[in-house]
Structures are given as structure tokens and as C-alpha cells.
Short mmCIF file of C-alpha atoms in Angstrom, two decimals:
data_model
loop_
_atom_site.label_atom_id
_atom_site.label_comp_id
_atom_site.label_asym_id
_atom_site.label_seq_id
_atom_site.Cartn_x
_atom_site.Cartn_y
_atom_site.Cartn_z
CA MET U 864 -4.35 43.03 -64.79
CA THR U 865 -5.98 40.12 -62.80
CA ALA U 866 -5.02 39.09 -59.22
CA ALA U 867 -3.07 36.26 -60.45
CA GLU U 868 -0.79 38.54 -62.79
CA GLN U 869 -0.07 40.95 -60.01
CA HIS U 870 3.19 40.52 -58.08
CA TRP U 871 3.25 41.55 -54.35
CA PRO U 872 6.46 42.90 -53.21
CA ALA U 873 6.98 40.92 -50.13
CA PRO U 874 8.06 43.40 -47.34
CA THR U 875 11.63 42.94 -45.94
CA ALA U 876 12.01 43.43 -42.26
CA THR U 877 14.69 45.92 -41.02
CA ASP U 878 14.28 45.06 -37.39
CA PRO U 879 13.31 42.14 -35.26
CA VAL U 880 9.47 41.80 -35.53
CA ASP U 881 7.58 42.53 -32.18
CA ALA U 882 3.87 42.05 -32.53
CA VAL U 883 0.57 40.47 -31.41
CA VAL U 884 -1.14 38.65 -34.35
CA THR U 885 -4.68 37.68 -33.86
CA VAL U 886 -5.11 34.63 -36.17
CA PRO U 887 -8.41 33.91 -37.68
CA GLY U 888 -10.48 30.82 -36.83
CA SER U 889 -9.62 27.27 -37.76
CA LYS U 890 -10.50 26.41 -41.34
CA SER U 891 -10.85 22.63 -40.23
CA ALA U 892 -12.63 23.33 -37.20
CA THR U 893 -15.17 25.70 -38.92
CA ASN U 894 -16.09 23.49 -41.73
CA ARG U 895 -16.48 20.37 -39.52
CA ALA U 896 -18.47 22.38 -37.19
CA LEU U 897 -20.93 23.42 -40.13
CA VAL U 898 -21.36 20.09 -41.13
CA LEU U 899 -22.38 18.70 -37.80
CA ALA U 900 -24.53 21.78 -37.22
CA ALA U 901 -26.46 21.16 -40.59
CA LEU U 902 -27.05 17.36 -39.51
CA ALA U 903 -28.10 18.22 -36.08
CA SER U 904 -31.63 18.05 -34.65
CA GLN U 905 -31.87 21.60 -33.22
CA PRO U 906 -30.52 24.93 -34.55
CA GLY U 907 -26.64 25.68 -33.30
CA TYR U 908 -24.12 28.46 -33.54
CA VAL U 909 -20.66 28.50 -34.90
CA ARG U 910 -18.82 31.57 -33.12
CA ARG U 911 -15.55 33.17 -34.40
CA PRO U 912 -15.74 31.26 -37.54
CA LEU U 913 -13.13 31.45 -40.37
CA ARG U 914 -14.88 33.37 -43.11
CA SER U 915 -12.46 32.78 -46.02
CA ARG U 916 -12.93 31.02 -49.50
CA ASP U 917 -13.07 27.71 -48.11
CA SER U 918 -15.50 28.21 -45.28
CA LEU U 919 -17.82 30.46 -47.41
CA LEU U 920 -18.01 27.49 -50.08
CA MET U 921 -18.91 25.16 -47.07
CA ALA U 922 -21.69 27.48 -45.95
CA ASP U 923 -22.92 27.94 -49.56
CA GLY U 924 -22.95 24.23 -50.26
CA LEU U 925 -25.02 23.69 -47.19
CA ARG U 926 -27.44 26.51 -48.42
CA ALA U 927 -27.93 24.94 -51.81
CA LEU U 928 -28.80 21.75 -49.91
CA GLY U 929 -31.57 23.66 -47.83
CA ILE U 930 -29.78 24.43 -44.75
CA GLY U 931 -30.15 27.65 -43.25
CA VAL U 932 -26.92 29.33 -42.34
CA GLU U 933 -27.26 32.98 -41.21
CA ASP U 934 -24.84 35.67 -40.52
CA GLU U 935 -25.20 36.92 -36.74
CA LEU U 936 -22.28 39.56 -36.61
CA ASN U 937 -23.54 40.78 -33.23
CA SER U 938 -23.75 37.57 -31.28
CA SER U 939 -22.24 37.60 -27.83
CA THR U 940 -19.80 35.23 -26.67
CA GLY U 941 -17.56 35.43 -23.52
CA VAL U 942 -14.41 34.32 -25.49
CA SER U 943 -12.20 37.28 -26.47
CA GLY U 944 -12.66 38.49 -29.99
CA GLY U 945 -16.05 36.91 -30.15
CA GLY U 946 -19.18 38.39 -31.79
CA ASP U 947 -19.02 36.96 -35.31
CA ALA U 948 -21.23 33.82 -35.76
CA TRP U 949 -23.15 31.99 -38.13
CA ARG U 950 -26.40 30.50 -36.78
CA VAL U 951 -27.31 26.99 -38.54
CA LEU U 952 -30.67 26.05 -38.93
CA PRO U 953 -31.00 22.38 -39.89
CA ALA U 954 -33.87 21.58 -42.44
CA PRO U 955 -34.66 18.69 -44.57
CA LEU U 956 -32.12 18.00 -47.39
CA GLY U 957 -32.80 18.42 -50.92
CA GLY U 958 -32.25 18.72 -54.40
CA PRO U 959 -31.89 19.50 -57.25
CA ALA U 960 -28.76 21.37 -56.20
CA ARG U 961 -25.30 22.53 -57.48
CA VAL U 962 -22.37 22.77 -55.32
CA ASP U 963 -19.28 24.76 -56.11
CA VAL U 964 -16.28 23.31 -54.13
CA GLY U 965 -13.60 25.70 -55.59
CA ASN U 966 -10.48 23.84 -54.38
CA ALA U 967 -11.41 23.05 -51.02
CA GLY U 968 -10.85 19.48 -50.00
CA THR U 969 -12.96 19.65 -47.10
CA VAL U 970 -15.97 20.76 -49.32
CA MET U 971 -15.33 18.36 -52.09
CA ARG U 972 -15.08 15.25 -49.51
CA PHE U 973 -17.25 16.33 -46.67
CA LEU U 974 -20.43 17.33 -48.69
CA PRO U 975 -21.11 14.32 -50.98
CA PRO U 976 -22.04 12.09 -47.71
CA VAL U 977 -24.23 14.81 -46.92
CA ALA U 978 -25.67 15.11 -50.48
CA ALA U 979 -26.45 11.30 -50.14
CA LEU U 980 -28.91 12.05 -47.48
CA ALA U 981 -30.85 14.67 -49.68
CA ASP U 982 -33.87 14.13 -51.39
CA GLY U 983 -32.72 14.81 -55.00
CA ASP U 984 -29.77 15.08 -57.25
CA VAL U 985 -26.88 17.33 -56.11
CA HIS U 986 -24.05 17.92 -58.74
CA PHE U 987 -20.53 18.86 -57.44
CA ASP U 988 -17.95 20.91 -59.46
CA GLY U 989 -15.02 23.27 -58.84
CA ASP U 990 -11.99 24.85 -60.01
CA PRO U 991 -9.85 23.02 -62.54
CA ARG U 992 -7.38 21.86 -59.95
CA SER U 993 -10.15 20.04 -57.99
CA HIS U 994 -10.70 17.80 -61.04
CA GLU U 995 -7.13 16.39 -60.26
CA ARG U 996 -7.39 15.88 -56.49
CA PRO U 997 -8.13 12.32 -55.23
CA LEU U 998 -11.93 11.80 -54.49
CA GLY U 999 -12.38 7.94 -55.70
CA GLY U 1000 -12.09 6.83 -52.01
CA VAL U 1001 -15.30 8.63 -51.12
CA ILE U 1002 -17.03 8.08 -54.12
CA ASP U 1003 -16.49 4.39 -53.91
CA ALA U 1004 -17.45 4.15 -50.20
CA LEU U 1005 -20.50 6.05 -50.80
CA ARG U 1006 -21.61 3.48 -53.36
CA VAL U 1007 -20.87 0.58 -50.87
CA LEU U 1008 -22.95 2.34 -48.23
CA GLY U 1009 -25.90 2.63 -50.52
CA ALA U 1010 -25.58 5.89 -52.53
CA ARG U 1011 -25.81 6.31 -56.20
CA VAL U 1012 -23.16 8.63 -57.48
CA GLU U 1013 -22.30 9.47 -61.26
CA ASP U 1014 -18.69 10.47 -61.89
CA GLY U 1015 -18.16 8.99 -65.45
CA GLY U 1016 -15.71 6.56 -64.05
CA ARG U 1017 -13.18 9.02 -63.23
CA GLY U 1018 -13.15 8.81 -59.56
CA ALA U 1019 -12.97 12.61 -59.39
CA LEU U 1020 -15.15 15.79 -59.93
CA PRO U 1021 -17.33 16.80 -61.72
CA MET U 1022 -19.94 14.38 -60.28
CA THR U 1023 -23.30 14.12 -59.24
CA VAL U 1024 -24.97 12.50 -56.18
CA HIS U 1025 -28.47 11.08 -56.64
CA GLY U 1026 -29.82 11.38 -53.25
CA THR U 1027 -32.93 9.49 -51.83
CA GLY U 1028 -33.33 11.14 -48.66
CA ALA U 1029 -31.55 8.43 -46.55
CA LEU U 1030 -28.57 6.40 -46.60
CA VAL U 1031 -28.30 2.61 -45.32
CA GLY U 1032 -24.74 2.92 -44.04
CA GLY U 1033 -22.63 -0.04 -42.52
CA THR U 1034 -19.07 -1.17 -43.11
CA VAL U 1035 -16.74 0.18 -45.59
CA THR U 1036 -13.09 -0.37 -46.62
CA VAL U 1037 -11.30 2.69 -47.60
CA ASP U 1038 -7.74 3.45 -49.00
CA ALA U 1039 -7.05 6.95 -47.19
CA SER U 1040 -3.45 7.04 -47.65
CA SER U 1041 -3.74 9.97 -49.82
CA SER U 1042 -6.25 11.81 -47.72
CA SER U 1043 -7.39 11.64 -43.99
CA GLN U 1044 -10.37 13.41 -45.19
CA PHE U 1045 -11.80 10.38 -46.72
CA VAL U 1046 -12.30 9.16 -43.33
CA SER U 1047 -13.51 12.14 -41.82
CA ALA U 1048 -16.19 12.61 -44.60
CA LEU U 1049 -17.71 9.48 -43.83
CA LEU U 1050 -17.56 9.73 -40.12
CA LEU U 1051 -19.10 13.38 -39.98
CA SER U 1052 -22.34 11.97 -41.61
CA GLY U 1053 -22.29 8.68 -40.13
CA PRO U 1054 -24.63 9.47 -37.28
CA ARG U 1055 -27.51 10.23 -39.87
CA PHE U 1056 -26.82 6.78 -41.86
CA GLN U 1057 -29.51 4.20 -40.87
CA ASN U 1058 -26.81 1.72 -39.78
CA GLY U 1059 -24.20 4.25 -38.75
CA VAL U 1060 -20.83 3.70 -40.27
CA GLU U 1061 -17.76 1.51 -39.67
CA VAL U 1062 -14.82 2.73 -41.64
CA ARG U 1063 -11.65 0.36 -42.16
CA HIS U 1064 -8.60 1.83 -43.53
CA VAL U 1065 -6.26 -0.47 -45.77
CA GLY U 1066 -3.18 0.70 -47.36
CA ALA U 1067 -0.10 2.90 -46.50
CA PRO U 1068 -0.53 4.90 -43.12
CA VAL U 1069 -3.19 7.59 -42.86
CA PRO U 1070 -1.64 11.25 -43.52
CA SER U 1071 -2.49 14.06 -41.27
CA MET U 1072 -4.08 11.67 -38.37
CA PRO U 1073 -4.71 14.74 -35.88
CA HIS U 1074 -7.41 15.89 -38.43
CA ILE U 1075 -9.28 12.46 -37.89
CA ARG U 1076 -8.83 13.00 -34.18
CA MET U 1077 -10.53 16.54 -34.47
CA THR U 1078 -13.40 14.82 -36.37
CA VAL U 1079 -13.95 12.35 -33.71
CA GLU U 1080 -13.61 14.77 -30.85
CA MET U 1081 -16.09 17.30 -32.30
CA LEU U 1082 -18.53 14.37 -33.38
CA ARG U 1083 -18.59 13.34 -29.73
CA ALA U 1084 -19.08 16.73 -28.47
CA ALA U 1085 -22.12 16.87 -30.51
CA GLY U 1086 -23.48 13.91 -28.84
CA ALA U 1087 -22.36 11.07 -31.35
CA GLN U 1088 -20.92 7.69 -30.03
CA VAL U 1089 -17.64 6.95 -31.79
CA ASP U 1090 -15.39 4.20 -31.50
CA ALA U 1091 -11.60 5.04 -32.45
CA PRO U 1092 -8.30 3.36 -32.67
CA GLU U 1093 -6.55 5.83 -30.46
CA ASP U 1094 -9.05 5.15 -27.52
CA GLY U 1095 -7.91 1.51 -27.59
CA GLY U 1096 -10.05 0.33 -30.42
CA VAL U 1097 -9.09 -1.67 -33.49
CA PRO U 1098 -6.26 -0.04 -35.53
CA ASP U 1099 -7.37 1.72 -38.48
CA VAL U 1100 -11.04 1.04 -37.69
CA TRP U 1101 -13.48 3.95 -36.74
CA ARG U 1102 -17.21 3.24 -35.77
CA VAL U 1103 -20.08 5.87 -35.49
CA THR U 1104 -23.28 4.75 -34.16
CA PRO U 1105 -26.56 6.13 -35.61
CA GLY U 1106 -28.29 8.81 -33.55
CA ALA U 1107 -29.34 12.31 -33.40
CA LEU U 1108 -26.56 15.17 -33.11
CA LEU U 1109 -27.07 18.03 -30.95
CA GLY U 1110 -27.47 21.66 -31.83
CA ARG U 1111 -24.60 23.42 -29.89
CA ASP U 1112 -22.84 26.58 -29.47
CA VAL U 1113 -19.35 25.86 -30.81
CA VAL U 1114 -16.51 28.50 -30.41
CA VAL U 1115 -13.81 27.81 -33.05
CA GLU U 1116 -10.27 27.99 -31.88
CA PRO U 1117 -7.74 30.12 -33.94
CA ASP U 1118 -6.26 28.31 -36.71
CA LEU U 1119 -2.89 27.36 -35.56
CA SER U 1120 -1.66 26.10 -38.90
CA ASN U 1121 -2.08 29.63 -40.14
CA ALA U 1122 -0.03 30.82 -37.39
CA ALA U 1123 2.94 29.35 -38.99
CA PRO U 1124 4.08 32.30 -41.01
CA PHE U 1125 3.83 34.61 -37.94
CA LEU U 1126 5.96 32.48 -35.83
CA ALA U 1127 8.30 31.92 -38.45
CA ALA U 1128 8.77 35.57 -38.73
CA ALA U 1129 9.69 35.71 -35.26
CA LEU U 1130 12.13 33.06 -35.77
CA VAL U 1131 14.09 34.38 -38.88
CA THR U 1132 14.22 37.85 -37.58
CA ALA U 1133 15.29 37.18 -33.89
CA GLY U 1134 11.76 38.93 -32.66
CA THR U 1135 8.82 37.98 -30.74
CA VAL U 1136 5.19 37.34 -31.78
CA LEU U 1137 2.41 36.68 -29.27
CA ILE U 1138 -0.65 34.56 -30.76
CA PRO U 1139 -3.65 35.17 -28.47
CA ASP U 1140 -6.07 32.51 -27.37
CA TRP U 1141 -3.64 29.52 -28.26
CA PRO U 1142 -5.20 26.57 -26.39
CA GLU U 1143 -3.68 24.56 -24.02
CA ARG U 1144 -5.06 21.41 -25.28
CA THR U 1145 -6.03 20.92 -28.99
CA SER U 1146 -6.28 18.21 -31.67
CA GLN U 1147 -4.95 20.88 -34.23
CA PRO U 1148 -2.02 19.69 -36.05
CA GLY U 1149 -0.55 23.28 -35.94
CA ASP U 1150 -0.07 22.78 -32.33
CA GLN U 1151 3.21 20.97 -33.40
CA LEU U 1152 4.76 24.29 -34.67
CA ARG U 1153 5.62 24.83 -31.06
CA ASP U 1154 8.10 21.70 -31.24
CA LEU U 1155 9.19 22.23 -34.71
CA PHE U 1156 10.22 25.77 -34.55
CA THR U 1157 11.95 25.33 -31.05
CA ARG U 1158 13.89 22.75 -32.69
CA MET U 1159 14.77 25.00 -35.30
CA GLY U 1160 16.36 27.62 -32.75
CA GLY U 1161 13.33 29.33 -31.13
CA SER U 1162 11.70 29.45 -27.87
CA CYS U 1163 8.32 29.39 -26.64
CA GLU U 1164 5.92 29.65 -23.79
CA LEU U 1165 2.11 29.31 -23.03
CA VAL U 1166 1.07 32.59 -20.90
CA GLU U 1167 -2.18 33.75 -20.10
CA GLU U 1168 -2.74 35.65 -23.21
CA GLY U 1169 -1.75 32.82 -25.34
CA LEU U 1170 1.40 31.62 -27.13
CA ARG U 1171 4.65 33.96 -27.03
CA PHE U 1172 7.32 32.74 -29.40
CA SER U 1173 10.86 34.24 -29.74
CA GLY U 1174 13.69 33.62 -32.10
CA THR U 1175 17.10 33.63 -30.61
CA GLY U 1176 19.16 34.80 -33.66
CA ARG U 1177 20.24 31.46 -34.89
CA VAL U 1178 17.95 29.23 -37.30
CA HIS U 1179 19.03 25.56 -37.55
CA GLY U 1180 18.09 22.97 -39.96
CA ILE U 1181 15.83 19.99 -38.95
CA ASP U 1182 15.33 16.20 -39.71
CA ALA U 1183 11.56 16.06 -39.21
CA ASP U 1184 8.73 13.69 -40.28
CA LEU U 1185 5.79 15.79 -41.21
CA HIS U 1186 3.49 12.90 -42.18
CA ALA U 1187 0.72 14.07 -39.57
CA VAL U 1188 1.32 17.84 -40.19
CA GLY U 1189 1.95 17.90 -43.91
CA GLU U 1190 0.24 21.38 -44.18
CA LEU U 1191 2.98 22.98 -42.20
CA THR U 1192 5.64 22.01 -44.80
CA PRO U 1193 5.65 25.15 -46.87
CA VAL U 1194 6.59 27.35 -44.21
CA VAL U 1195 9.06 24.82 -42.36
CA ALA U 1196 10.59 24.36 -45.87
CA ALA U 1197 10.95 28.28 -46.09
CA VAL U 1198 12.46 28.68 -42.83
CA ALA U 1199 14.73 25.51 -43.61
CA ALA U 1200 16.27 27.46 -46.51
CA LEU U 1201 17.31 30.21 -44.28
CA ALA U 1202 18.97 27.87 -41.73
CA ASP U 1203 22.65 27.40 -40.69
CA SER U 1204 22.40 23.64 -41.53
CA PRO U 1205 20.53 21.30 -43.94
CA SER U 1206 17.37 19.89 -43.45
CA THR U 1207 15.33 16.77 -44.39
CA LEU U 1208 11.44 16.91 -44.37
CA ARG U 1209 10.01 13.21 -44.50
CA GLY U 1210 6.80 11.39 -44.71
CA ILE U 1211 4.91 13.97 -47.02
CA ALA U 1212 4.89 12.43 -50.40
CA HIS U 1213 0.78 13.01 -50.03
CA LEU U 1214 1.75 16.68 -50.65
CA ARG U 1215 1.88 16.03 -54.32
CA LEU U 1216 -1.88 15.75 -54.43
CA HIS U 1217 -2.74 18.79 -52.49
CA GLU U 1218 -3.65 22.24 -53.97
CA THR U 1219 -0.69 21.81 -56.07
CA ASP U 1220 2.21 19.37 -56.21
CA ARG U 1221 3.77 21.17 -53.19
CA LEU U 1222 6.86 19.17 -53.19
CA ALA U 1223 7.61 20.21 -56.83
CA ALA U 1224 6.45 23.51 -56.36
CA LEU U 1225 8.87 24.25 -53.24
CA ALA U 1226 11.90 22.73 -54.89
CA ARG U 1227 11.30 24.83 -58.21
CA GLU U 1228 10.41 28.14 -56.52
CA LEU U 1229 13.36 27.98 -53.76
CA ASN U 1230 16.02 26.85 -56.17
CA ALA U 1231 14.73 29.74 -58.50
CA LEU U 1232 15.70 32.14 -55.81
CA GLY U 1233 19.38 30.46 -55.50
CA GLY U 1234 18.33 27.66 -53.00
CA GLU U 1235 19.35 24.09 -53.24
CA VAL U 1236 16.31 22.01 -52.68
CA SER U 1237 15.71 18.48 -54.03
CA GLU U 1238 12.82 16.04 -53.93
CA THR U 1239 13.30 12.77 -52.19
CA GLU U 1240 10.72 9.70 -52.51
CA ASP U 1241 8.59 11.02 -49.71
CA GLY U 1242 9.97 14.77 -49.22
CA LEU U 1243 12.34 17.34 -49.55
CA ARG U 1244 16.11 17.76 -48.93
CA ILE U 1245 17.12 21.35 -48.30
CA VAL U 1246 20.91 22.58 -48.36
CA PRO U 1247 20.88 26.36 -47.26
CA ARG U 1248 22.41 28.74 -49.90
CA PRO U 1249 22.48 32.44 -50.28
CA LEU U 1250 19.08 33.39 -51.63
CA HIS U 1251 18.41 36.39 -53.77
CA GLY U 1252 15.21 38.16 -55.05
CA GLY U 1253 12.83 37.09 -57.73
CA VAL U 1254 9.22 36.00 -58.46
CA PHE U 1255 7.96 33.37 -56.10
CA HIS U 1256 4.93 31.60 -58.20
CA THR U 1257 2.16 30.18 -55.80
CA TYR U 1258 0.27 27.90 -58.16
CA GLU U 1259 -2.87 29.38 -56.61
CA ASP U 1260 -1.75 27.65 -53.08
CA HIS U 1261 -2.21 29.92 -50.27
CA ARG U 1262 0.40 28.03 -48.15
CA LEU U 1263 3.10 28.65 -51.08
CA ALA U 1264 1.91 32.35 -50.88
CA THR U 1265 2.80 32.63 -47.06
CA ALA U 1266 6.12 30.59 -47.42
CA ALA U 1267 7.41 33.11 -50.08
CA ALA U 1268 6.60 36.26 -47.55
CA VAL U 1269 8.57 34.39 -44.89
CA ILE U 1270 11.45 34.46 -47.34
CA GLY U 1271 11.04 38.08 -48.33
CA LEU U 1272 11.39 39.09 -44.78
CA VAL U 1273 15.21 38.41 -44.78
CA VAL U 1274 15.63 38.40 -48.70
CA PRO U 1275 15.20 41.52 -50.38
CA GLY U 1276 13.53 41.57 -53.76
CA VAL U 1277 11.01 38.49 -53.48
CA GLU U 1278 7.76 39.19 -55.25
CA VAL U 1279 4.89 36.94 -54.51
CA GLU U 1280 2.76 35.88 -57.64
CA ASN U 1281 -1.05 35.89 -56.77
CA VAL U 1282 -0.77 36.84 -53.21
CA ALA U 1283 -4.61 36.87 -53.23
CA THR U 1284 -4.67 33.06 -53.12
CA THR U 1285 -3.95 33.26 -49.31
CA ALA U 1286 -8.05 34.27 -49.21
CA LYS U 1287 -8.45 30.45 -49.22
CA THR U 1288 -7.86 30.12 -45.42
CA LEU U 1289 -6.34 33.51 -44.35
CA PRO U 1290 -8.25 36.50 -45.41
CA ASP U 1291 -6.34 39.90 -45.57
CA PHE U 1292 -3.09 38.37 -45.23
CA PRO U 1293 -1.08 41.29 -47.09
CA ASP U 1294 -2.58 43.52 -44.21
CA LEU U 1295 -1.90 41.17 -41.36
CA TRP U 1296 1.63 40.77 -42.61
CA SER U 1297 2.22 44.73 -42.82
CA GLY U 1298 1.02 44.80 -39.43
CA LEU U 1299 3.36 42.24 -38.33
CA LEU U 1300 6.26 44.50 -39.54
CA GLY U 1301 4.52 47.77 -37.93
CA ALA U 1302 3.41 49.25 -41.44
CA LYS U 1303 -0.18 49.97 -42.51
CA GLY U 1304 -1.72 47.63 -44.84
#
């Protein structure tokens, strides 16, 4: 039986959870740090990185282009839990090369601009679902900036970037309403373009704007000059000046979005969870969990060790615009299905284009367990109903799997199809989840 065919019995909590959960590093920060280190003028370190399918695919993609990405498992750092690192050795980018993107949005969007700087052809392909995910914004932009890209007119994978060793750069207009990664992809490589890059967004509002803010902050930390709208610049226009990037020693923050199921566990079981090293200030969208789950009935405080979050015994419905934090939707929806009043989750039409159509999948799977969930034009309407056990299908989407685990805490008999898909961003999730409940993995 393959991993996809296996059903994982989601553990049911018999008592309020009381646990310390160390969340692995941020996928978003890890993959941005790897790209910036690869394009730097000196070697650098990415410490406490996430080692998951998505980040390993990014590291392998950079290696295919000629970059040295070396494991240093005994490296030292003063940050608690440190010791694991990648040493990144910049080198001339070259082909021919083949890059497997899997189903990682950051890999399929961030690496083509890097490949345009390579001397040689770079072919990109990935999982079947990757062929359906939007990529045309990046492809069209690269052509405007001087690259030659062969995609058979699909605006999607598979495709080949015919690198010439340099890219002119300049001004480009992009419709990033389907993914903020279109903007981040161009900004990250922009310092290496001959004329830098000016990215102008046109269209509906860009989703997940905190991720672009993360890109801007990490670029500036690496020595790049960036003009951004949120700093008083022109709305929907980002500019990166050409110049050398610094090789740095970067420590990756915990992935706050991946803390969602563990905080949800405290909320739905009236328990307490401590997430160590939660930053006081961060650009990660997952930091909004503190507000969302407090509004849904929990309480939290930043303490010296990290974030302590507790459930109060009541779970309330919520009316929330999740446009900027769409990745939190599956777990928020799971909690909403267990609440004492209805919820409306808005601003998330773009989730139909993620690892799967997340809105349709959530409605289908929660309803199959007895819920009452309906799709709206831009989100979900959730009316709590008594739930029962059953198989929760994940559609190879890691966030569907963690949402199902949350339901299983209070609904006996929930079986998660292909829980192994959580390895995309949260390695060893079943063991982490069992540890949360005081069980052995």
C-alpha cells in the first residue's frame, strides 16, 4: 500500500493538551534565504533551516544550477535549538540543468529568474498539480526583462529557460492577483539584473502581502536597495537597484503558519501550548494567529520562552478577511467547524489555485463528516454541526492534513488520507502531533 493509500487514525484528546512544541523553521524564510545566499558575492549560512520537501527541492534546484549548498549539521549559533545549517557557496550559474519543483510554489516561481542569469538551458518540471498552478505572470515578466522562455504557450510548467549568463532587467508590469510570489520572484533576483527591476502590479489586490514584505526585508538585510509601497513609495510598485548582495549568517525563524494546528489544539481542547522562540516582531503572516485565535476564544501572551497560548473552554465563530493570510485558512476552517456559532472566511478566492482547490476541498471534506460548509464567491461560510468520524481526504495538500488532525482531536474516528503529505513543510508531523498528546510517535 502506498503512502497516499494509507489512512492515519487522527488521535483524539482525552484531556486538555499541555505541551511545548518546537516548530521547525519557516519555509518562506528558508527558501528566500537560500536564493539570496546563492546570488550573493560571498559564502553564507542559512541556520536552523526548514528541512522539508519544499526546501530540499529548492536546495537541489540551486545545486543543479551550480551553487554549492553544503550540510553543516554541527555548526554553532547562539540561538536556542541551533546547530543545523546549510553553507551556501555562490558560483557561476550554468546549464544545461533540470530542476524538479515538486509542487512548491516558491521553487517554481523563484528559480526561473535565477535560471535566466545562468549560462545555458534550464528545464523546469514537477508534480502533475504543478502544471495547473499559475506561472504565466513570471514567464511573461521574464520575457519583458530580456529572457527567452519556452513554455509551449501554456503559461505553465513544464518549461525551459534559455539562460545567457545575464539579464537586462528594467520595468515590468505583472498581474499578481493570483500569487504574491510573482512579485517576490522578480525582486529576489533583481539586484543581479543589469538594470535592476521595477515591478508594477495591475489587477485585483495582491494576496498574502506579508510575504512580499518578508522578501523586501530580507533583500535589505542582504544589502539591496529596495523601494516599497509600504515605506511611502508608489502604490503597487517595487524597485530594486542593481548591486552586490552580501553573504550573510541568517538564522531562520520558526514557521509561525505551521504553528496553527498546535495552537488550534490548545483552543479546541481548552489546553495550553508553548511555541518556543516566537519572535516579538516578524513579517511572517502566521503571526496573525495570535489575533485570529484570540477572537475565536483563546488567550495568549509573549513570554521569555516564546508564545504561550491557552484555550478557555469556548470556541467562537469568526468573520475574518484572510486575504493576507490565506495559508491559515484550512486550520481556521477546522476550528470554525467546532465553534459555537457560524463563521465567514472572506478574501480567499486565490486559494482555489494553491496545492489543490482549498475552498472546494475544505467544503467537501468537512461536509462529509457531517458539517455544513458552503463556498462563497471569495471564501467559505461555516455553520457548526455535530461531526462524526470518517476519512478526510487531503488532495496531496499538507494544510488539509493538519486541519483534519485538529478535527480528530475532538471527533473520534477521523482518518487522514496520506498524512505523509505534511512532509512538504512540516517533517515528522505525526510524531509531533503524538508528542502534543503525550503519546509516543
